[in-house]
């Protein structure tokens, strides 16, 4: 059975050596000193490794079941959910006013990574609730906040998001679910939603569904869409639970992974719903939830890769096959461990350098969100908005790829369910699809985000990279970081230039290269993170840090990423510059 060890040391490095959270001017950050964050990570790590991780294969094997309209989660999920509730983990970064602890989002991110690595399917019950809370915080009335938030923050009630319908996934303008106004000011919601994560279960006494539906008078397409709160059980004025609402589970989807999470078809048959936010402006309220959700899904990508990597590493140290070509490393044994072989090391280094780079990128993203929310820093908001499709799309593609590579280290045993490696790959796969499939993330990046606010944010990003490069010019130790970063950043600029020169007259010229651009930019972002991490590691070594092994490993891992991954940018640029012609020439009927 796979095991999980919380990467608290690496998180400490990112929080303190890299981002220096305690020295930031963001409200709440001054409290984040090393011992405080270590105490939180330690507690979260115990829950993750001792309670959630052992349940991961159980959830995978058992899945959820629907009996007489009631959804049951796998054995042990209820007790684990109770432990998560008692620990107050959902409220860690939520407002104290509603029962949370008010810590910065970056701490929720660190803790969230541990929970997701340990048991992604389980953590989605809490993760979806967290997103729903944010939507209510942003768009809800004071009364709605008072009614729903305390119970949701405590996890007595959970939340869901309901966008998808059978004929309407990416294209929300095709939505058919209707909201009819009622005399008492509520709405009657009728329609079918599919693929709803955590759609029903036995973990909480109520479920607060956030549902997108079309109310009369909104116009065609996405314009008429509004957002509604539709509780599973209606809530009485005194806060107690009232009648069962007219929402029922049609079925639980059979799926490739995340079996422990109930992905439901939900049928709304005139269910009572309450408008949240402005009428016909439902999408913007939902997008608040989706931006955080996209960051959370990007985190799922590398968090699954982390768990898979840990196990692949242990296996590579343990499994004896073949001899080191430069001389036996285990001469008294029948063979050497797998880790001596260059190709296994290449595989492990790919995983390690991606996971650590992605962790830094995600924590940096969370820090930008904190700057936006807590300081009102508009530049940080613009930057994180630009980065969101990259965090989601690049990291989930790579996360899946790395989970598959981890499986490869096990050879045939990786394909056998008993070892648990296939679950990481199967669970990681969904992150490439939901919250906007990765092709749509690329479209958002190239079609919208690059030009947002007149291209101000992407220009700021280029300036940031340039400043980083300049800061280390002439520093021999940093050469292996700065030069690849400089080259990759120029390639990213050349790609942007190609889009500007060709995209207006032929949008297909830009969109044919959008996926490559998302990956090119992902590598530049991780290259920037690795350059900064190398700088921080050298600084710690120069200051006489005790655990030299950690910092030296950090630098070696970064060098690997820069030398072995950044060259992919040249390939992505070449594909982008080939334009629409190779992609669009073949007529649809000639495929
Ligand atoms: C396990 C699971 C859990 C989910 N959880 C939820 C949930 O909790 N709530 C919820 O509302 N939904 C949920 N979803 C739905 C998920 O978000 C959608 O499946 C996803 O958004 C894609 O929609 P679709 O499946 O209809 O694909 P489609 O929209 O039909 O897209 C099919 C493919 O075409 C591409 N495509 C579509 N339009 C374009 C375009 N204009 N340009 C280029 N490419 C395009 C897409 O990238 C995709 O690859 C879940 C799905 C699954 C499988």
Short mmCIF file of N, CA, C and O in Angstrom, two decimals, residues 163-242:
data_model
loop_
_atom_site.label_atom_id
_atom_site.label_comp_id
_atom_site.label_asym_id
_atom_site.label_seq_id
_atom_site.Cartn_x
_atom_site.Cartn_y
_atom_site.Cartn_z
N UNK A 163 -22.86 23.62 -12.57
CA UNK A 163 -22.88 24.29 -13.86
C UNK A 163 -23.32 23.31 -14.95
O UNK A 163 -24.19 23.61 -15.76
N UNK A 164 -22.70 22.12 -14.94
CA UNK A 164 -22.75 21.23 -16.10
C UNK A 164 -24.12 20.56 -16.29
O UNK A 164 -24.75 20.13 -15.32
N UNK A 165 -24.54 20.48 -17.55
CA UNK A 165 -25.75 19.75 -17.94
C UNK A 165 -25.38 18.81 -19.08
O UNK A 165 -24.31 18.97 -19.67
N UNK A 166 -26.24 17.85 -19.40
CA UNK A 166 -25.84 16.86 -20.41
C UNK A 166 -25.37 17.48 -21.73
O UNK A 166 -24.41 17.03 -22.32
N UNK A 167 -26.03 18.53 -22.18
CA UNK A 167 -25.72 19.14 -23.49
C UNK A 167 -24.90 20.41 -23.32
O UNK A 167 -24.74 21.18 -24.25
N UNK A 168 -24.46 20.70 -22.12
CA UNK A 168 -23.84 22.00 -21.86
C UNK A 168 -22.72 21.85 -20.84
O UNK A 168 -22.96 21.61 -19.66
N UNK A 169 -21.47 21.87 -21.35
CA UNK A 169 -20.31 21.79 -20.47
C UNK A 169 -19.54 23.09 -20.55
O UNK A 169 -19.78 24.03 -19.79
N UNK A 170 -18.65 23.17 -21.54
CA UNK A 170 -17.87 24.39 -21.74
C UNK A 170 -18.78 25.56 -22.12
O UNK A 170 -18.60 26.69 -21.64
N UNK A 171 -19.75 25.27 -22.99
CA UNK A 171 -20.59 26.33 -23.54
C UNK A 171 -21.82 26.55 -22.67
O UNK A 171 -22.90 26.00 -22.92
N UNK A 172 -21.65 27.38 -21.66
CA UNK A 172 -22.73 27.55 -20.66
C UNK A 172 -23.94 28.27 -21.24
O UNK A 172 -25.03 28.23 -20.66
N UNK A 173 -23.74 28.91 -22.38
CA UNK A 173 -24.87 29.59 -23.03
C UNK A 173 -25.98 28.62 -23.42
O UNK A 173 -27.12 29.02 -23.64
N UNK A 174 -25.64 27.33 -23.50
CA UNK A 174 -26.64 26.33 -23.90
C UNK A 174 -27.48 25.83 -22.73
O UNK A 174 -28.33 24.95 -22.89
N UNK A 175 -27.26 26.42 -21.57
CA UNK A 175 -27.92 25.94 -20.34
C UNK A 175 -29.44 25.91 -20.46
O UNK A 175 -30.06 26.84 -20.99
N UNK A 176 -30.05 24.85 -19.91
CA UNK A 176 -31.52 24.74 -19.98
C UNK A 176 -32.20 24.83 -18.61
O UNK A 176 -33.42 24.96 -18.55
N UNK A 177 -31.47 24.66 -17.54
CA UNK A 177 -32.11 24.71 -16.22
C UNK A 177 -32.76 26.08 -16.03
O UNK A 177 -32.16 27.11 -16.31
N UNK A 178 -34.03 26.04 -15.58
CA UNK A 178 -34.85 27.26 -15.50
C UNK A 178 -35.08 27.67 -14.05
O UNK A 178 -35.19 26.82 -13.17
N UNK A 179 -35.21 28.98 -13.86
CA UNK A 179 -35.56 29.51 -12.54
C UNK A 179 -36.79 30.39 -12.70
O UNK A 179 -36.73 31.42 -13.36
N UNK A 180 -37.92 29.93 -12.15
CA UNK A 180 -39.17 30.69 -12.27
C UNK A 180 -39.42 31.49 -10.99
O UNK A 180 -39.47 30.90 -9.90
N UNK A 181 -39.60 32.82 -11.11
CA UNK A 181 -39.82 33.62 -9.90
C UNK A 181 -41.14 33.22 -9.20
O UNK A 181 -42.13 32.96 -9.87
N UNK A 182 -41.11 33.18 -7.88
CA UNK A 182 -42.29 32.84 -7.08
C UNK A 182 -42.77 34.07 -6.32
O UNK A 182 -42.01 35.03 -6.13
N UNK A 183 -44.01 34.00 -5.86
CA UNK A 183 -44.61 35.16 -5.20
C UNK A 183 -43.83 35.58 -3.95
O UNK A 183 -43.77 36.76 -3.60
N UNK A 184 -43.20 34.63 -3.27
CA UNK A 184 -42.49 34.95 -2.02
C UNK A 184 -41.06 35.44 -2.24
O UNK A 184 -40.28 35.59 -1.30
N UNK A 185 -40.70 35.65 -3.52
CA UNK A 185 -39.35 36.15 -3.79
C UNK A 185 -38.34 35.05 -4.07
O UNK A 185 -37.22 35.33 -4.51
N UNK A 186 -38.72 33.79 -3.81
CA UNK A 186 -37.81 32.69 -4.14
C UNK A 186 -38.01 32.30 -5.60
O UNK A 186 -38.80 32.91 -6.32
N UNK A 187 -37.28 31.29 -6.05
CA UNK A 187 -37.39 30.80 -7.43
C UNK A 187 -37.63 29.30 -7.41
O UNK A 187 -37.15 28.61 -6.50
N UNK A 188 -38.35 28.82 -8.41
CA UNK A 188 -38.52 27.37 -8.57
C UNK A 188 -37.51 26.91 -9.61
O UNK A 188 -37.55 27.35 -10.77
N UNK A 189 -36.59 26.05 -9.21
CA UNK A 189 -35.49 25.61 -10.08
C UNK A 189 -35.84 24.25 -10.67
O UNK A 189 -36.10 23.29 -9.92
N UNK A 190 -35.79 24.18 -12.00
CA UNK A 190 -36.12 22.92 -12.67
C UNK A 190 -35.08 22.62 -13.75
O UNK A 190 -34.80 23.48 -14.60
N UNK A 191 -34.53 21.41 -13.69
CA UNK A 191 -33.56 21.01 -14.71
C UNK A 191 -32.67 19.90 -14.18
O UNK A 191 -32.80 19.47 -13.03
N UNK A 192 -31.77 19.47 -15.05
CA UNK A 192 -30.86 18.39 -14.64
C UNK A 192 -29.41 18.86 -14.72
O UNK A 192 -28.98 19.41 -15.73
N UNK A 193 -28.69 18.64 -13.64
CA UNK A 193 -27.26 18.93 -13.61
C UNK A 193 -26.53 17.60 -13.54
O UNK A 193 -26.97 16.69 -12.82
N UNK A 194 -25.41 17.49 -14.26
CA UNK A 194 -24.67 16.23 -14.22
C UNK A 194 -23.25 16.47 -13.72
O UNK A 194 -22.77 17.61 -13.71
N UNK A 195 -22.59 15.38 -13.36
CA UNK A 195 -21.18 15.40 -12.93
C UNK A 195 -20.96 16.28 -11.70
O UNK A 195 -19.92 16.95 -11.60
N UNK A 196 -21.91 16.34 -10.79
CA UNK A 196 -21.74 17.26 -9.66
C UNK A 196 -20.94 16.59 -8.54
O UNK A 196 -21.40 15.63 -7.91
N UNK A 197 -19.73 17.12 -8.34
CA UNK A 197 -18.83 16.57 -7.33
C UNK A 197 -19.39 16.78 -5.94
O UNK A 197 -19.93 17.87 -5.65
N UNK A 198 -19.27 15.76 -5.10
CA UNK A 198 -19.78 15.83 -3.73
C UNK A 198 -21.26 16.17 -3.72
O UNK A 198 -21.78 16.78 -2.79
N UNK A 199 -21.95 15.76 -4.81
CA UNK A 199 -23.34 16.16 -5.05
C UNK A 199 -24.29 15.69 -3.97
O UNK A 199 -25.29 16.35 -3.67
N UNK A 200 -24.01 14.54 -3.40
CA UNK A 200 -24.79 14.08 -2.25
C UNK A 200 -23.91 13.10 -1.47
O UNK A 200 -22.99 12.50 -2.04
N UNK A 201 -24.17 12.96 -0.19
CA UNK A 201 -23.34 12.08 0.65
C UNK A 201 -23.92 12.03 2.05
O UNK A 201 -24.92 12.72 2.35
N UNK A 202 -23.27 11.23 2.89
CA UNK A 202 -23.76 11.06 4.27
C UNK A 202 -22.82 11.72 5.28
O UNK A 202 -22.82 11.35 6.45
N UNK A 203 -22.02 12.68 4.84
CA UNK A 203 -21.02 13.27 5.73
C UNK A 203 -21.53 14.49 6.50
O UNK A 203 -20.96 14.87 7.51
N UNK A 204 -22.56 15.14 5.97
CA UNK A 204 -23.02 16.39 6.58
C UNK A 204 -24.54 16.39 6.66
O UNK A 204 -25.20 15.69 5.89
N UNK A 205 -25.08 17.22 7.56
CA UNK A 205 -26.54 17.18 7.74
C UNK A 205 -27.28 17.96 6.65
O UNK A 205 -28.47 17.77 6.44
N UNK A 206 -26.56 18.84 5.94
CA UNK A 206 -27.23 19.56 4.84
C UNK A 206 -26.20 19.85 3.75
O UNK A 206 -24.99 19.89 4.01
N UNK A 207 -26.69 20.03 2.53
CA UNK A 207 -25.81 20.37 1.41
C UNK A 207 -26.36 21.62 0.73
O UNK A 207 -27.55 21.68 0.40
N UNK A 208 -25.48 22.60 0.58
CA UNK A 208 -25.90 23.86 -0.03
C UNK A 208 -25.41 23.86 -1.48
O UNK A 208 -24.22 24.02 -1.75
N UNK A 209 -26.37 23.64 -2.38
CA UNK A 209 -26.01 23.60 -3.80
C UNK A 209 -26.01 25.02 -4.36
O UNK A 209 -26.99 25.77 -4.15
N UNK A 210 -24.95 25.38 -5.04
CA UNK A 210 -24.95 26.64 -5.79
C UNK A 210 -25.23 26.28 -7.23
O UNK A 210 -24.45 25.53 -7.85
N UNK A 211 -26.34 26.79 -7.75
CA UNK A 211 -26.84 26.32 -9.04
C UNK A 211 -26.97 27.47 -10.03
O UNK A 211 -27.56 28.51 -9.72
N UNK A 212 -26.42 27.26 -11.22
CA UNK A 212 -26.63 28.25 -12.28
C UNK A 212 -27.89 27.87 -13.06
O UNK A 212 -28.08 26.70 -13.41
N UNK A 213 -28.74 28.86 -13.29
CA UNK A 213 -29.98 28.59 -14.03
C UNK A 213 -30.41 29.87 -14.75
O UNK A 213 -29.94 30.96 -14.43
N UNK A 214 -31.30 29.69 -15.73
CA UNK A 214 -31.75 30.85 -16.50
C UNK A 214 -33.09 31.35 -15.96
O UNK A 214 -34.06 30.60 -15.89
N UNK A 215 -33.08 32.62 -15.58
CA UNK A 215 -34.32 33.25 -15.12
C UNK A 215 -34.87 34.07 -16.28
O UNK A 215 -34.11 34.52 -17.14
N UNK A 216 -36.20 34.28 -16.32
CA UNK A 216 -36.80 34.98 -17.46
C UNK A 216 -36.22 36.39 -17.63
O UNK A 216 -35.85 37.05 -16.65
N UNK A 217 -36.17 36.83 -18.87
CA UNK A 217 -35.83 38.23 -19.16
C UNK A 217 -34.35 38.52 -19.26
O UNK A 217 -33.95 39.68 -19.39
N UNK A 218 -33.52 37.50 -19.23
CA UNK A 218 -32.07 37.76 -19.22
C UNK A 218 -31.42 37.82 -20.58
O UNK A 218 -30.24 38.13 -20.68
N UNK A 219 -32.16 37.48 -21.62
CA UNK A 219 -31.54 37.47 -22.95
C UNK A 219 -30.89 36.15 -23.24
O UNK A 219 -30.81 35.27 -22.38
N UNK A 220 -30.40 36.01 -24.48
CA UNK A 220 -29.86 34.71 -24.90
C UNK A 220 -28.45 34.44 -24.36
O UNK A 220 -27.82 35.33 -23.80
N UNK A 221 -28.01 33.22 -24.57
CA UNK A 221 -26.63 32.84 -24.21
C UNK A 221 -26.38 32.92 -22.73
O UNK A 221 -27.27 32.70 -21.91
N UNK A 222 -25.18 33.32 -22.38
CA UNK A 222 -24.81 33.33 -20.96
C UNK A 222 -25.41 34.53 -20.22
O UNK A 222 -25.38 34.58 -19.00
N UNK A 223 -25.99 35.47 -20.98
CA UNK A 223 -26.49 36.70 -20.35
C UNK A 223 -27.59 36.44 -19.34
O UNK A 223 -27.69 37.11 -18.32
N UNK A 224 -28.44 35.45 -19.65
CA UNK A 224 -29.59 35.23 -18.77
C UNK A 224 -29.30 34.37 -17.56
O UNK A 224 -30.20 34.03 -16.81
N UNK A 225 -28.05 34.03 -17.34
CA UNK A 225 -27.75 33.06 -16.28
C UNK A 225 -27.64 33.75 -14.91
O UNK A 225 -26.98 34.78 -14.78
N UNK A 226 -28.31 33.16 -13.94
CA UNK A 226 -28.23 33.68 -12.56
C UNK A 226 -27.78 32.55 -11.64
O UNK A 226 -27.85 31.38 -12.00
N UNK A 227 -27.34 32.95 -10.45
CA UNK A 227 -26.84 31.96 -9.49
C UNK A 227 -27.82 31.84 -8.32
O UNK A 227 -28.30 32.87 -7.81
N UNK A 228 -28.07 30.61 -7.92
CA UNK A 228 -29.04 30.37 -6.85
C UNK A 228 -28.46 29.46 -5.77
O UNK A 228 -27.68 28.56 -6.06
N UNK A 229 -28.89 29.74 -4.55
CA UNK A 229 -28.62 28.83 -3.44
C UNK A 229 -29.80 27.88 -3.37
O UNK A 229 -30.95 28.32 -3.24
N UNK A 230 -29.52 26.59 -3.47
CA UNK A 230 -30.59 25.60 -3.37
C UNK A 230 -30.20 24.58 -2.30
O UNK A 230 -29.43 23.65 -2.56
N UNK A 231 -30.70 24.76 -1.07
CA UNK A 231 -30.31 23.82 0.00
C UNK A 231 -31.00 22.48 -0.17
O UNK A 231 -32.14 22.43 -0.62
N UNK A 232 -30.29 21.41 0.19
CA UNK A 232 -30.90 20.07 0.17
C UNK A 232 -32.09 20.06 1.15
O UNK A 232 -33.18 19.63 0.82
N UNK A 233 -31.85 20.56 2.35
CA UNK A 233 -32.94 20.79 3.31
C UNK A 233 -33.10 22.29 3.47
O UNK A 233 -32.11 23.00 3.71
N UNK A 234 -34.34 22.76 3.33
CA UNK A 234 -34.58 24.20 3.49
C UNK A 234 -34.26 24.59 4.93
O UNK A 234 -34.35 23.76 5.84
N UNK A 235 -33.88 25.84 5.10
CA UNK A 235 -33.44 26.28 6.43
C UNK A 235 -34.52 27.18 7.02
O UNK A 235 -34.95 28.16 6.40
N UNK A 236 -34.99 26.84 8.22
CA UNK A 236 -36.02 27.64 8.89
C UNK A 236 -35.43 28.96 9.38
O UNK A 236 -34.21 29.07 9.53
N UNK A 237 -36.31 29.96 9.66
CA UNK A 237 -35.80 31.25 10.11
C UNK A 237 -34.91 31.15 11.36
O UNK A 237 -33.98 31.94 11.53
N UNK A 238 -35.15 30.14 12.21
CA UNK A 238 -34.30 30.02 13.41
C UNK A 238 -33.01 29.23 13.13
O UNK A 238 -32.25 28.92 14.05
N UNK A 239 -32.78 28.89 11.88
CA UNK A 239 -31.54 28.19 11.51
C UNK A 239 -31.67 26.68 11.55
O UNK A 239 -30.76 25.97 11.10
N UNK A 240 -32.79 26.16 12.06
CA UNK A 240 -32.95 24.70 12.08
C UNK A 240 -33.30 24.20 10.68
O UNK A 240 -33.70 24.98 9.81
N UNK A 241 -33.16 22.89 10.48
CA UNK A 241 -33.44 22.34 9.16
C UNK A 241 -34.94 22.12 8.98
O UNK A 241 -35.62 21.61 9.88
N UNK A 242 -35.44 22.49 7.81
CA UNK A 242 -36.86 22.35 7.50
C UNK A 242 -37.09 21.23 6.51
O UNK A 242 -36.41 20.19 6.54
#
